[in-house]
Coordinates of C-alpha atoms and ligand atoms in Angstrom, one line a residue:
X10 CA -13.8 -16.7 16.1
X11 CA -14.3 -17.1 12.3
X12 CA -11.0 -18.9 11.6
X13 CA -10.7 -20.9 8.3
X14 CA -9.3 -19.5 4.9
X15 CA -9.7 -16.0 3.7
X16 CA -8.5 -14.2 0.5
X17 CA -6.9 -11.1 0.9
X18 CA -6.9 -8.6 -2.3
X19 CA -4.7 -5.3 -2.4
X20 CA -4.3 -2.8 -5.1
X21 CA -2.0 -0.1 -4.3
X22 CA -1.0 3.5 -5.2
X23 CA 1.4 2.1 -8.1
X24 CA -1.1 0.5 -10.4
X25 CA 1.2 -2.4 -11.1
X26 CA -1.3 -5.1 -11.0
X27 CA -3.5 -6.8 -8.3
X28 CA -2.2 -8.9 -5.4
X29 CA -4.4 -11.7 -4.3
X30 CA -3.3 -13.9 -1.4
X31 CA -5.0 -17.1 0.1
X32 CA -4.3 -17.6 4.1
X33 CA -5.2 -20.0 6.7
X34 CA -6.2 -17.6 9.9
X35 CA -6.9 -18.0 13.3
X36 CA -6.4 -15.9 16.7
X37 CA -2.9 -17.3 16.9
X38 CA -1.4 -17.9 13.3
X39 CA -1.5 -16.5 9.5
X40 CA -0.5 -19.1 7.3
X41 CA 0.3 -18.2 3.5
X42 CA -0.6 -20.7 1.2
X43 CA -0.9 -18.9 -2.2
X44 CA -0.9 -15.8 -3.8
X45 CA -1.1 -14.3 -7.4
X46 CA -0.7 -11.0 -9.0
X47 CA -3.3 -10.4 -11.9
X48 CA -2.5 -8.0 -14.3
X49 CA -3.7 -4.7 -14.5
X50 CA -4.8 -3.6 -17.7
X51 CA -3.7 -0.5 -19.2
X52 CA -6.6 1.1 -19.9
X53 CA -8.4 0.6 -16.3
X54 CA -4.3 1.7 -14.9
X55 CA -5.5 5.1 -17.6
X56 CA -9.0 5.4 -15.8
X57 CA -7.5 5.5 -12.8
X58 CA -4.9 8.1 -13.8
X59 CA -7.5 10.4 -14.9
X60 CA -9.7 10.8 -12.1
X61 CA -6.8 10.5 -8.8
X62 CA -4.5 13.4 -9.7
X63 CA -7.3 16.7 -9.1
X64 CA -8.7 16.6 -12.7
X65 CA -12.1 17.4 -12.9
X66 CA -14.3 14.0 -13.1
X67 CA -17.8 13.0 -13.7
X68 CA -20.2 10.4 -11.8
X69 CA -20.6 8.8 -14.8
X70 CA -17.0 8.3 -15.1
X71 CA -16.6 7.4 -11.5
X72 CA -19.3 4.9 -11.5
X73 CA -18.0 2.9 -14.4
X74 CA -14.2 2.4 -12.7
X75 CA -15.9 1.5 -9.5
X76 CA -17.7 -1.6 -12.2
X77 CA -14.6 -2.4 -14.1
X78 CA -12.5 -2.5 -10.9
X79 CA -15.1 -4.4 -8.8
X80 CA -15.2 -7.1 -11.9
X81 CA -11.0 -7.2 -12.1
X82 CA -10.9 -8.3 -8.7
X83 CA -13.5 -10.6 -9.2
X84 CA -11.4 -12.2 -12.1
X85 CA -8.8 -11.8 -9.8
X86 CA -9.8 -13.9 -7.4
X87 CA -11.7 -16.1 -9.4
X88 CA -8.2 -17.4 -10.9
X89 CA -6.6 -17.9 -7.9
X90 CA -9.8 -19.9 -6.8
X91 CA -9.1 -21.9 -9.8
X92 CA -5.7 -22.4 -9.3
X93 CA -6.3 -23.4 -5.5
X94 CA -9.4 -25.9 -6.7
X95 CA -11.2 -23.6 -4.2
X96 CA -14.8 -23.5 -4.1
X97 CA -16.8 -20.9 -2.6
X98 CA -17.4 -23.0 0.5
X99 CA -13.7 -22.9 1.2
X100 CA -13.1 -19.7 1.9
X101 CA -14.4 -17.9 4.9
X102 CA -14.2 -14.6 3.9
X103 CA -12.6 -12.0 1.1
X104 CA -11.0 -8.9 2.5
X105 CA -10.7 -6.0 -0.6
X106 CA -9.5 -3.5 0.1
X107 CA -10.0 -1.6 -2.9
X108 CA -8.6 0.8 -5.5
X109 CA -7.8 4.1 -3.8
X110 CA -8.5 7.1 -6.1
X111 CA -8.5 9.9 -3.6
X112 CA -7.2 10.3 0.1
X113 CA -8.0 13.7 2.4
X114 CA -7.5 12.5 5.8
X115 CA -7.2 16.3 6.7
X116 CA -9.4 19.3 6.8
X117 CA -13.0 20.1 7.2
X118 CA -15.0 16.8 5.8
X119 CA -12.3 14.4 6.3
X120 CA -12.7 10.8 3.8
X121 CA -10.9 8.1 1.8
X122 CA -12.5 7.0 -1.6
X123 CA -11.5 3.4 -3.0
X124 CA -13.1 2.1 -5.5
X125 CA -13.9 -1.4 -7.0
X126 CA -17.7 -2.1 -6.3
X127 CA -18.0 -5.3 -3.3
X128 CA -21.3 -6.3 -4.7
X129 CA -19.6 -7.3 -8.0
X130 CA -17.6 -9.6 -5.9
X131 CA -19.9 -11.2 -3.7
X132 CA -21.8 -11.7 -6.9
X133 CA -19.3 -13.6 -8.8
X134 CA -17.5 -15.6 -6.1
X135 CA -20.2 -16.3 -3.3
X136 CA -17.6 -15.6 -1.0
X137 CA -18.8 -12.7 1.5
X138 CA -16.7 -9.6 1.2
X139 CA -15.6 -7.1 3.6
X140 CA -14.2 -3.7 2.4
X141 CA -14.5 -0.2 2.6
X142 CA -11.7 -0.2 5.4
X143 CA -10.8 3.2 5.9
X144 CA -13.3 5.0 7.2
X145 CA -14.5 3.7 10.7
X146 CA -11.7 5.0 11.6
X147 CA -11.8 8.0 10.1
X148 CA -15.4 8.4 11.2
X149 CA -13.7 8.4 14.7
X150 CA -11.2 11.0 14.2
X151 CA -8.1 8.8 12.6
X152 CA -6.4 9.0 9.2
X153 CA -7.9 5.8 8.2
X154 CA -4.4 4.6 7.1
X155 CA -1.8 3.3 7.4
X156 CA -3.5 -0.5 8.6
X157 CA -1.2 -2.2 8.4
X158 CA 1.3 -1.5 11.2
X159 CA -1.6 -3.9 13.6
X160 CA -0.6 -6.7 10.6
X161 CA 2.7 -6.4 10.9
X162 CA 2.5 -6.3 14.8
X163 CA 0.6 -9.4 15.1
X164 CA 3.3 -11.4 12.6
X165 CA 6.4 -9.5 13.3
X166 CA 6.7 -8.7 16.9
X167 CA 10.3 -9.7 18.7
X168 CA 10.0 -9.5 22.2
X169 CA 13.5 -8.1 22.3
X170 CA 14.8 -6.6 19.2
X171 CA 13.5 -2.8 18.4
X172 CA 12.5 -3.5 15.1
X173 CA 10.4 -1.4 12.0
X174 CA 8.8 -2.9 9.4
X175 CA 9.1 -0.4 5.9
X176 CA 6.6 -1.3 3.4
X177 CA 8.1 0.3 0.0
X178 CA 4.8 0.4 -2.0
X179 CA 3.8 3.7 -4.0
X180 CA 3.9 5.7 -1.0
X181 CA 6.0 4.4 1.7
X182 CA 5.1 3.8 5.2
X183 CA 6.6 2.1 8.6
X184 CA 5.9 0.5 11.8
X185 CA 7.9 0.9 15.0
X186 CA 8.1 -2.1 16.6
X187 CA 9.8 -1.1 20.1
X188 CA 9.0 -3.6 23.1
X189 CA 7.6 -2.1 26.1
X190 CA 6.3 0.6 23.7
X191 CA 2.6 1.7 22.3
X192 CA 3.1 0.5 18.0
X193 CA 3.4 3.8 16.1
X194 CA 3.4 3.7 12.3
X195 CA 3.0 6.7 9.5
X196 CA 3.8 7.3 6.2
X197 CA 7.3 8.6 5.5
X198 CA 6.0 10.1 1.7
X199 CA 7.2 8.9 -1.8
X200 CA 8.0 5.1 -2.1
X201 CA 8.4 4.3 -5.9
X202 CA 5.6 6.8 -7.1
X203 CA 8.3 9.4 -8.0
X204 CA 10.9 7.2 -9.9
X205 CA 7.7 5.7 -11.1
X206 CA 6.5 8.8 -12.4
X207 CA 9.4 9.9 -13.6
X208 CA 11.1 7.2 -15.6
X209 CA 7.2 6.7 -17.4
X210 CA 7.2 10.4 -18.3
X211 CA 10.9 10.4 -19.6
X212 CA 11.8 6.6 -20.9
X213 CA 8.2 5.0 -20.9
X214 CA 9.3 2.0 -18.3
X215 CA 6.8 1.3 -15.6
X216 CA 9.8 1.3 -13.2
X217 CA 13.5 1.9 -12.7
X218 CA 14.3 -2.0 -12.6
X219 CA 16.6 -2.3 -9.3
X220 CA 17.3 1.5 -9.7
X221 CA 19.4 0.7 -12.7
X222 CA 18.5 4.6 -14.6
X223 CA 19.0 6.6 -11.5
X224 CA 22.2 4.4 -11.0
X225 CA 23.9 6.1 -13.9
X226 CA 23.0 9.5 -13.1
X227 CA 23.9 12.1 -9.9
X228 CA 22.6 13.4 -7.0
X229 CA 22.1 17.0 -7.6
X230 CA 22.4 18.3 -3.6
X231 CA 20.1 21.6 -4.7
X232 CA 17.6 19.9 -5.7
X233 CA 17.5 17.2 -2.9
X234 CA 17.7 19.9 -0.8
X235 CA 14.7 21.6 -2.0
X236 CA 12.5 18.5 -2.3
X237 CA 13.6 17.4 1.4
X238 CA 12.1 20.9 2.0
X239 CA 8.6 20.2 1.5
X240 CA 6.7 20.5 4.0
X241 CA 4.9 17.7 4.2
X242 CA 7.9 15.8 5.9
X243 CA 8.3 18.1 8.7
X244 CA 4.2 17.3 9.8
X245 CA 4.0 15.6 12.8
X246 CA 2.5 12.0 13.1
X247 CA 0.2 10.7 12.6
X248 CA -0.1 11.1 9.0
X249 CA -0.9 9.3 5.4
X250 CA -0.3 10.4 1.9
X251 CA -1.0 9.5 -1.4
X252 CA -0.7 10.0 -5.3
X253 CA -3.1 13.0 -5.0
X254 CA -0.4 14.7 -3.5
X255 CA 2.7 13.0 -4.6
X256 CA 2.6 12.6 -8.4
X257 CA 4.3 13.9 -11.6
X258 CA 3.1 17.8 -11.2
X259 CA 5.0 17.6 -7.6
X260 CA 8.1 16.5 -9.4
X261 CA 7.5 19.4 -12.2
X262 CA 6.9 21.8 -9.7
X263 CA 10.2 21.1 -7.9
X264 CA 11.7 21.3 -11.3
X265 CA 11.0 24.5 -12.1
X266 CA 13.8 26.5 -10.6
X267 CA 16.6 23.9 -12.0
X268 CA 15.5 23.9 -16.0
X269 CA 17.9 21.7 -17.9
X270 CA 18.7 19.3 -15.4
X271 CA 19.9 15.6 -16.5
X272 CA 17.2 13.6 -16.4
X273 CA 19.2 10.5 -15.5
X274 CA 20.6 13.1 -12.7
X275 CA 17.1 13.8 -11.8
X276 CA 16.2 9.8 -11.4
X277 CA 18.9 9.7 -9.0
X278 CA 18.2 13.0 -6.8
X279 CA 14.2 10.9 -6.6
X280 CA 16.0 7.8 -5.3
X281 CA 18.0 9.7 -2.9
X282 CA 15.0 11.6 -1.5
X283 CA 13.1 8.2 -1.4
X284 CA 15.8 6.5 0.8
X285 CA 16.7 9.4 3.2
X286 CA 13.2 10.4 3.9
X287 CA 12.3 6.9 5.0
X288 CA 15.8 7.1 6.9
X289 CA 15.0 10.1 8.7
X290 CA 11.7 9.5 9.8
X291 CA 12.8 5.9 11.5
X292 CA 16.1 7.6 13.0
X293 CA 13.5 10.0 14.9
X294 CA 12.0 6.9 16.6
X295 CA 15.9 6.3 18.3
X296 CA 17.7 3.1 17.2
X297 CA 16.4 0.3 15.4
X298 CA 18.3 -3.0 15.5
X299 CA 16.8 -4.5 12.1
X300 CA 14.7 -3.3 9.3
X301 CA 12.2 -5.4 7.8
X302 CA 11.6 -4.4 4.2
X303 CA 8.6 -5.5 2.0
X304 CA 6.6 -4.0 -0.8
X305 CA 8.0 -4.0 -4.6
X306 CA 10.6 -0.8 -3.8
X307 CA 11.9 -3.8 -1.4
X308 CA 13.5 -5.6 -5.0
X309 CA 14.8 -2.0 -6.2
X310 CA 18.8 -3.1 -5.3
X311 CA 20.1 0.2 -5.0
X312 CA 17.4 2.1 -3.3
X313 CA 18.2 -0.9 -0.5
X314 CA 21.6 0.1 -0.6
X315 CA 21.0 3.0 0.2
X316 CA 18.7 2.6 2.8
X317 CA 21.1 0.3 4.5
X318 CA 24.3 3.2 3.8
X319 CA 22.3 5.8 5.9
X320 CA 21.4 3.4 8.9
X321 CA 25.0 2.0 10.1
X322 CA 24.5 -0.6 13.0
X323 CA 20.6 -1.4 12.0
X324 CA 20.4 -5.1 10.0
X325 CA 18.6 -4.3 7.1
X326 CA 16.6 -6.9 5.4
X327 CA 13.5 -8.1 3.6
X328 CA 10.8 -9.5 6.0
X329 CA 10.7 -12.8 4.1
X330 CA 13.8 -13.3 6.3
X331 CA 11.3 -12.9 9.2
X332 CA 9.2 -15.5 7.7
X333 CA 6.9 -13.5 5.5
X334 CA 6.6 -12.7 2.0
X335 CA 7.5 -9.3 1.3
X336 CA 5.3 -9.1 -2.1
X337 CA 2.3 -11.0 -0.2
X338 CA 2.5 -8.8 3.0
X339 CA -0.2 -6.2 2.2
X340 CA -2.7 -9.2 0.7
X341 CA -2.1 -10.9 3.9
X342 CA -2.9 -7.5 6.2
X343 CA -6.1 -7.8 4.3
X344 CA -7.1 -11.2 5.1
X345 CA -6.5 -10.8 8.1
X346 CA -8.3 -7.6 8.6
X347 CA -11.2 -9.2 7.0
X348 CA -10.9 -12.1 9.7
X349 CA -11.1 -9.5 12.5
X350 CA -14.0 -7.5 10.9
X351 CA -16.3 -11.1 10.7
X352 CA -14.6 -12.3 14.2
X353 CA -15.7 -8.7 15.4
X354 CA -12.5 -7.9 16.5
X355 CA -10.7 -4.4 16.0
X356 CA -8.3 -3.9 13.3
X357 CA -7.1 0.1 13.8
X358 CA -4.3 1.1 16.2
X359 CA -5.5 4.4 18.1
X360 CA -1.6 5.1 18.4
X361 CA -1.3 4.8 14.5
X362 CA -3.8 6.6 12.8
X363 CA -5.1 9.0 15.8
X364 CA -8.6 7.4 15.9
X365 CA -10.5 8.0 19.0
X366 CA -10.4 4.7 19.6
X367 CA -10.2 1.1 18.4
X368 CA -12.9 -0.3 16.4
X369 CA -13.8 -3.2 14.0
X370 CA -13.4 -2.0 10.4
X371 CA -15.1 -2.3 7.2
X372 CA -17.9 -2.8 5.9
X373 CA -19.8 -6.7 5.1
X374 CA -21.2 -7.7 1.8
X375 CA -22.6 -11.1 2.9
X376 CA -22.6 -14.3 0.5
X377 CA -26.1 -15.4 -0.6
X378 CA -26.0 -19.2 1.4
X379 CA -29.6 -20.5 1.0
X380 CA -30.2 -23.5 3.4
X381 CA -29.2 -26.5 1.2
X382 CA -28.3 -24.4 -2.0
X383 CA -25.3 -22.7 -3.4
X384 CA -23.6 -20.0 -2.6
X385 CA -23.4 -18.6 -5.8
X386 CA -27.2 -18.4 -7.8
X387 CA -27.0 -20.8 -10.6
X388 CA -24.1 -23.3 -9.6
X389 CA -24.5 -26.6 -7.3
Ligands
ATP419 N1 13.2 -5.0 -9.5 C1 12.6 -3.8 -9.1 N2 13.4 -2.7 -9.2 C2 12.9 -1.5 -8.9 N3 11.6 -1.3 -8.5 C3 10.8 -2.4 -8.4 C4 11.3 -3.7 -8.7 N4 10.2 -4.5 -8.5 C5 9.2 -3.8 -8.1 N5 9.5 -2.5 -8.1 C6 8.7 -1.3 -7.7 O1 7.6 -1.8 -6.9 C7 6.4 -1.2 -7.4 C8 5.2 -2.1 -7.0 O2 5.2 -2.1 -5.6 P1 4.0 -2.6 -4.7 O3 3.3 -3.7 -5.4 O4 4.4 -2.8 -3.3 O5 3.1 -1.3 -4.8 P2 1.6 -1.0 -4.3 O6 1.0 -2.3 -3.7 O7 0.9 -0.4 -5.4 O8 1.9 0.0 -3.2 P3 1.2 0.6 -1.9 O9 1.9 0.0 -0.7 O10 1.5 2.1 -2.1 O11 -0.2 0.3 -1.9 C9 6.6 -1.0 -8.9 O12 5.8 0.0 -9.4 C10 8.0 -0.6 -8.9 O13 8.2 0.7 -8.7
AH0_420 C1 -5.0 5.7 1.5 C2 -4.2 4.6 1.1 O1 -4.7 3.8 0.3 N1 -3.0 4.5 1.6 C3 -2.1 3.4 1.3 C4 -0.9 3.9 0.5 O2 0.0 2.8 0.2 C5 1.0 2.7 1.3 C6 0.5 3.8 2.2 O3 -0.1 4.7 1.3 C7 -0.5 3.3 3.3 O4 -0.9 4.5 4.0 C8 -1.7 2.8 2.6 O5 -1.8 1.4 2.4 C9 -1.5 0.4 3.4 C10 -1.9 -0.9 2.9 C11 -2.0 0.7 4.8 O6 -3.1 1.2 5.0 O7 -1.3 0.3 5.8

């Protein structure tokens, strides 16, 4: 086993900024001991909005993000190393997963593109990297996503208690927890992406802080009715989901038949969908005695009230009350996949993401570690 301290990096579907986590890991435990969000500038946030909504892109202009993002989450990490007085020789292992830009787990040449170039990393830090997650196990029939749910097994299984774990990131997504049952987990759809989108596009906030906007307005039942209609949430698991198709031209298209609409009105109808098609899609699993929520949408107050309105006799909570850190839990997943990956040990769930079968993940960029020398050319 390759236990020691790993670094676990995670930038997700709503651009906010980059979560890096430092963990002690071994077979048995996952011990957070730090974390740090680094910012993410606006004009990479812009590079990434231009080439992961269907617009036409060039290599050129694909090339360059995968640099600029490959040298943020070296700065990324590099701070937290900093803060931590952690040396390359004091980490085992970096698990990135990367900057998705484009996710087509479906149809006839099935991938998953993230970007943020690993040899950047390995180049700055000396650490060795593992990323490129995703597609092992879509090269073996799965979606390649979600990963999480075998994270959230490992740390959050009750040997009693049916429980699901709802990560409210961009796009939403949950584990079923059930004892004496196989771990299923999917995406439900939209997690803050749409309020996101929306409240940028109307007020130019980055989010609807604890659902205050959508709070004044009203749930128009048409148009919830409409939105609940897309087909996407009828499709059977397994299935994953992202801003390619859940974005700001999805909102306009739903928009087209109810011109006029109160935008405040409309904020609300997007926090309704969010809550109720998370709600539905865990009420098909049967009951659920408590709900573990992490992710940012997890600090949004009223979407929580909502979720915890349309689930009566479920104990609805955040999964720090579980004993880990809802903001750090994705970092974390990483880490810890990264752990598996250099301890060769799977890190898909067959049941999860329809893979053929399980299989170590990633892909390694390994450290530089010359017999004597440094890690990292040019330091001692
Ligand atoms: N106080 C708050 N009120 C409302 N929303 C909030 C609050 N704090 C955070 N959020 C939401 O959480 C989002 C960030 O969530 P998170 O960091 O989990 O996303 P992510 O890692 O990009 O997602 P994903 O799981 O899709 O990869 C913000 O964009 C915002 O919508
Ligand atoms: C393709 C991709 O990046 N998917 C993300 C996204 O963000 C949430 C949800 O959609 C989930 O499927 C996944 O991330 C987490 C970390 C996962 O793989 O479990």
């Amino acid at each position: 086993m390759k236990s020691g301290r790993y670094i676990g990096v995670m930038s997700g579907t709503s651009l906010d900024g980059v979560d890096v986590v430092l963990a002690a890991i071994d077979e048995h435990i996952v011990a957070r001991q730090a974390s740090y969000c680094h910012p993410m500038p606006l004009e990479i946030r812009q590079m990434i909005l231009d080439v992961c909504q269907g617009q036409p892109v060039t290599l050129s202009q694909l090339g360059r993000l995968d640099t600029r993002l490959g040298r943020l989450f070296s700065e990324a990490i590099e701070t937290l190393m900093q803060r931590e007085s952690l040396s390359a020789e004091d980490i085992v292992g970096i698990g990135c997963h990367g900057q998705t830009v484009w996710h087509e787990p479906e149809g006839e040449a099935p991938f998953s593109m993230q970007l943020g170039d690993n040899n950047q990393i390995v180049a700055r830090t000396g650490v060795t990297v593992v990323g490129d997650f995703r597609r092992r196990d879509m090269a073996i029939g799965g979606q390649g996503a979600p990963l999480v749910p075998a994270f959230h097994r490992a740390v959050l299984m009750h040997p009693l208690e049916r429980r699901v774990v709802l990560n409210i990131g961009g796009i939403a997504n949950i584990s079923l927890l059930f004892p004496g049952q196989n771990i299923r987990g999917y995406d439900t759809g939209p997690g803050n992406i749409l309020m996101d989108a929306w409240i940028w596009q109307q007020r130019q906030q980055r989010f609807d802080k604890d659902g205050q906007w959508a709070g004044q307005g009203n749930v128009v039942p048409v148009l919830l009715k409409q939105m609940l209609d897309d087909p996407w949430f009828a499709l059977p698991a397994p299935k994953s989901t992202g801003r390619e198709y859940f974005n700001l031209s999805w909102i306009e298209k739903q928009l087209q038949r109810f011109p006029g609409l109160d935008a405040g009105d409309i904020q609300a109808t997007l926090l309704e969908l969010t809550a109720m098609t998370i709600v539905r899609q865990i009420q098909l699993s049967g009951h659920c005695d408590r709900l573990l929520v992490c992710g940012g949408g997890s600090h949004n107050r009223l979407l929580m009230q909502r979720i915890s309105a349309l689930m009566p006799g479920t104990d609805v909570g955040k999964t720090d009350d579980a004993g880990i850190s809802s903001d750090d839990m994705e970092g974390l997943a990483f880490a810890w996949l990264a752990f598996r990956t250099l301890s060769g040990l799977p890190g898909n769930l067959p049941a999860v993401t329809g893979a053929r079968d399980f299989t170590t993940l990633g892909a390694i960029f390994p450290a530089y570690a010359p017999a004597g020398g440094s890690a990292v050319p040019g330091k001692r």
